[in-house]
């Protein structure tokens, strides 16, 4: 049965937030407390959003356990980003960090404590004191369940503030009027299969990452890049999508994450000779160098035949020297994951790990108020009525490589900042803008194509092929030839996505329909990634292309990074599958610019 316009009901809100992870719920809390009528949509119950899986911690230069300052944090983040992060946004985030962490503490977040009652902080990759001299303890942690504690704290605060939740609702498309303003979204209620328009003065996207474009991923199954798909279909460019973080320590074969907090607590990586090889590559930070760097070194050890196991295809992470007491107190989930996913007791023996896809540095371009921007003649202009925060957005504080614990921080800082900006610009009493006549056309066309295409392919088959292509053609080590092939294969896949069919078109909880719609979003994220990657002819952060590798002494491109030509953000446009670029913002708000230099640790 096809979907028709007259079946679609409408509801009105001040603000509609798509996504109930840490970023969406930090923003909604700000708005609900200010008395705005705010609706939060989520594909799953809010506390099942991927933020719940975050383990290691949230960064803030509290200096509870070793001397620290926001300036050190700012420097580390700029260097970690391999000079692709915007320095004004990075300064803003690092300065706000202590405030948003204390806010969370006051909401009741159950952080671990030091004997003097202050928040416990552990070391994390790339976080240093004295501008790179030594590791610092900056990651505020609740055991290895920091995201769990954070998400539950935020949910409870939202319930108290009377936020309206639409649970198991999937947003489908943005609605923009003739002037280009965003005036609402279309959404599917999963239980009934009915479609609604949710009309709003402001829409905020907080849909999380798209890690499911890869085969081996630490991400939840719901991380299908829906916000990216919605933005791309609505004519908004996606920024810096070539930069994907491989986390060094996914459980080999299973993909489940073992937090960097393990190495923060003192775990080390060993090759098949039992050598702590990171001492060779990063003499100062060793196992706590940033993730792009550690993943690359692990890959190199494996390539050179020093991987562990019968196929020499993984690395060992050793924790037993920390002692069973520390492991059970500080890393209880790591112990459980070891037993359940690797059949390894980490208090006694090393655990096999490999770099695994974890985080997207790119996303929907925004300014530091969370406003989505489009770029005209190199200048960013806000899209009226549209905001984005969290992993789906690109502000850009993480540049070409994110430091661990800076994402939970990003959710809190920019979730709150977006909330504040929306409140400041909300004129009470002004009506919600009218929906344009074609408000539901795109959504109806997508749904009805699926209803009528009963002979097409299964969504899962197409998605699996996409994941295999992305894994092979946009991995830790890239080459121009392999990426160029990937571009062709992903372009061919578009036709198959357009040919996905539904064998069963029943309405109640039809998960096949939802998966098919998700694959359309994955497609946008995958194509943005491979096109942006193949075009960037240098090495920077997580984008390591063997053809452009140089050593640190190269006069113009140390370590393969080519600042003269490539210190710029990529913008991918879905409509014509084209790329444009915009400059990196090098000027911080008040601090001095951190000038580019070769990245050694
Ligand atoms: C295993 C793991 C461990 C991590 N550990 C850390 C850590 O220790 N420290 C750190 O800083 N970072 C960590 N990260 C990264 C960090 O957790 C994520 O980047 C962050 O939590 C993302 O939050 P978010 O609010 O953007 O989105 P998410 O928490 O992913 O939430 C997305 C929300 O959007 C909803 N949604 C999506 N699409 C739709 C749609 N179409 N309609 C309606 N709703 C939709 C979902 O239902 C969900 O509610 C980790 C990530 C992983 C995967």
Short mmCIF file of N, CA and C in Angstrom, two decimals, residues 70 74 86-96 368 414 585-593:
data_model
loop_
_atom_site.label_atom_id
_atom_site.label_comp_id
_atom_site.label_asym_id
_atom_site.label_seq_id
_atom_site.Cartn_x
_atom_site.Cartn_y
_atom_site.Cartn_z
N UNK A 70 44.02 24.90 30.31
CA UNK A 70 43.31 24.79 29.03
C UNK A 70 44.25 25.04 27.87
N UNK A 74 44.43 22.83 24.61
CA UNK A 74 44.26 23.48 23.30
C UNK A 74 45.41 23.07 22.37
N UNK A 86 39.87 23.69 13.46
CA UNK A 86 39.74 25.14 13.48
C UNK A 86 40.10 25.64 14.87
N UNK A 87 41.08 26.54 14.94
CA UNK A 87 41.66 26.86 16.25
C UNK A 87 40.73 27.69 17.13
N UNK A 88 39.80 28.44 16.52
CA UNK A 88 38.83 29.17 17.37
C UNK A 88 37.89 28.19 18.08
N UNK A 89 37.43 27.18 17.34
CA UNK A 89 36.52 26.19 17.92
C UNK A 89 37.24 25.36 18.99
N UNK A 90 38.51 25.03 18.72
CA UNK A 90 39.27 24.23 19.68
C UNK A 90 39.49 25.02 20.98
N UNK A 91 39.83 26.30 20.82
CA UNK A 91 40.00 27.11 22.05
C UNK A 91 38.69 27.16 22.84
N UNK A 92 37.60 27.40 22.14
CA UNK A 92 36.29 27.48 22.82
C UNK A 92 36.02 26.19 23.59
N UNK A 93 36.25 25.05 22.94
CA UNK A 93 35.96 23.76 23.60
C UNK A 93 36.83 23.57 24.83
N UNK A 94 38.12 23.83 24.71
CA UNK A 94 39.03 23.54 25.82
C UNK A 94 38.80 24.49 26.99
N UNK A 95 38.43 25.73 26.70
CA UNK A 95 38.15 26.67 27.80
C UNK A 95 36.85 26.33 28.51
N UNK A 96 35.85 25.85 27.75
CA UNK A 96 34.56 25.53 28.35
C UNK A 96 34.59 24.20 29.12
N UNK A 368 30.67 27.65 15.85
CA UNK A 368 30.76 27.27 17.27
C UNK A 368 29.44 27.43 18.01
N UNK A 414 29.30 21.67 22.85
CA UNK A 414 28.52 22.21 21.73
C UNK A 414 27.03 21.91 21.86
N UNK A 585 40.43 27.52 9.86
CA UNK A 585 40.50 28.76 10.65
C UNK A 585 41.67 28.65 11.63
N UNK A 586 42.73 29.36 11.33
CA UNK A 586 43.97 29.24 12.11
C UNK A 586 43.99 30.17 13.31
N UNK A 587 43.09 31.17 13.33
CA UNK A 587 43.17 32.17 14.40
C UNK A 587 42.26 31.78 15.55
N UNK A 588 42.86 31.53 16.73
CA UNK A 588 42.03 31.22 17.89
C UNK A 588 41.26 32.46 18.35
N UNK A 589 40.44 32.32 19.39
CA UNK A 589 39.66 33.46 19.87
C UNK A 589 40.55 34.45 20.61
N UNK A 590 41.33 33.96 21.56
CA UNK A 590 42.20 34.85 22.34
C UNK A 590 43.65 34.35 22.37
N UNK A 591 43.84 33.05 22.22
CA UNK A 591 45.18 32.48 22.35
C UNK A 591 46.01 32.80 21.12
N UNK A 592 47.27 32.43 21.18
CA UNK A 592 48.11 32.58 19.99
C UNK A 592 47.97 31.36 19.11
N UNK A 593 48.03 31.58 17.80
CA UNK A 593 47.96 30.46 16.86
C UNK A 593 49.06 29.44 17.17
#
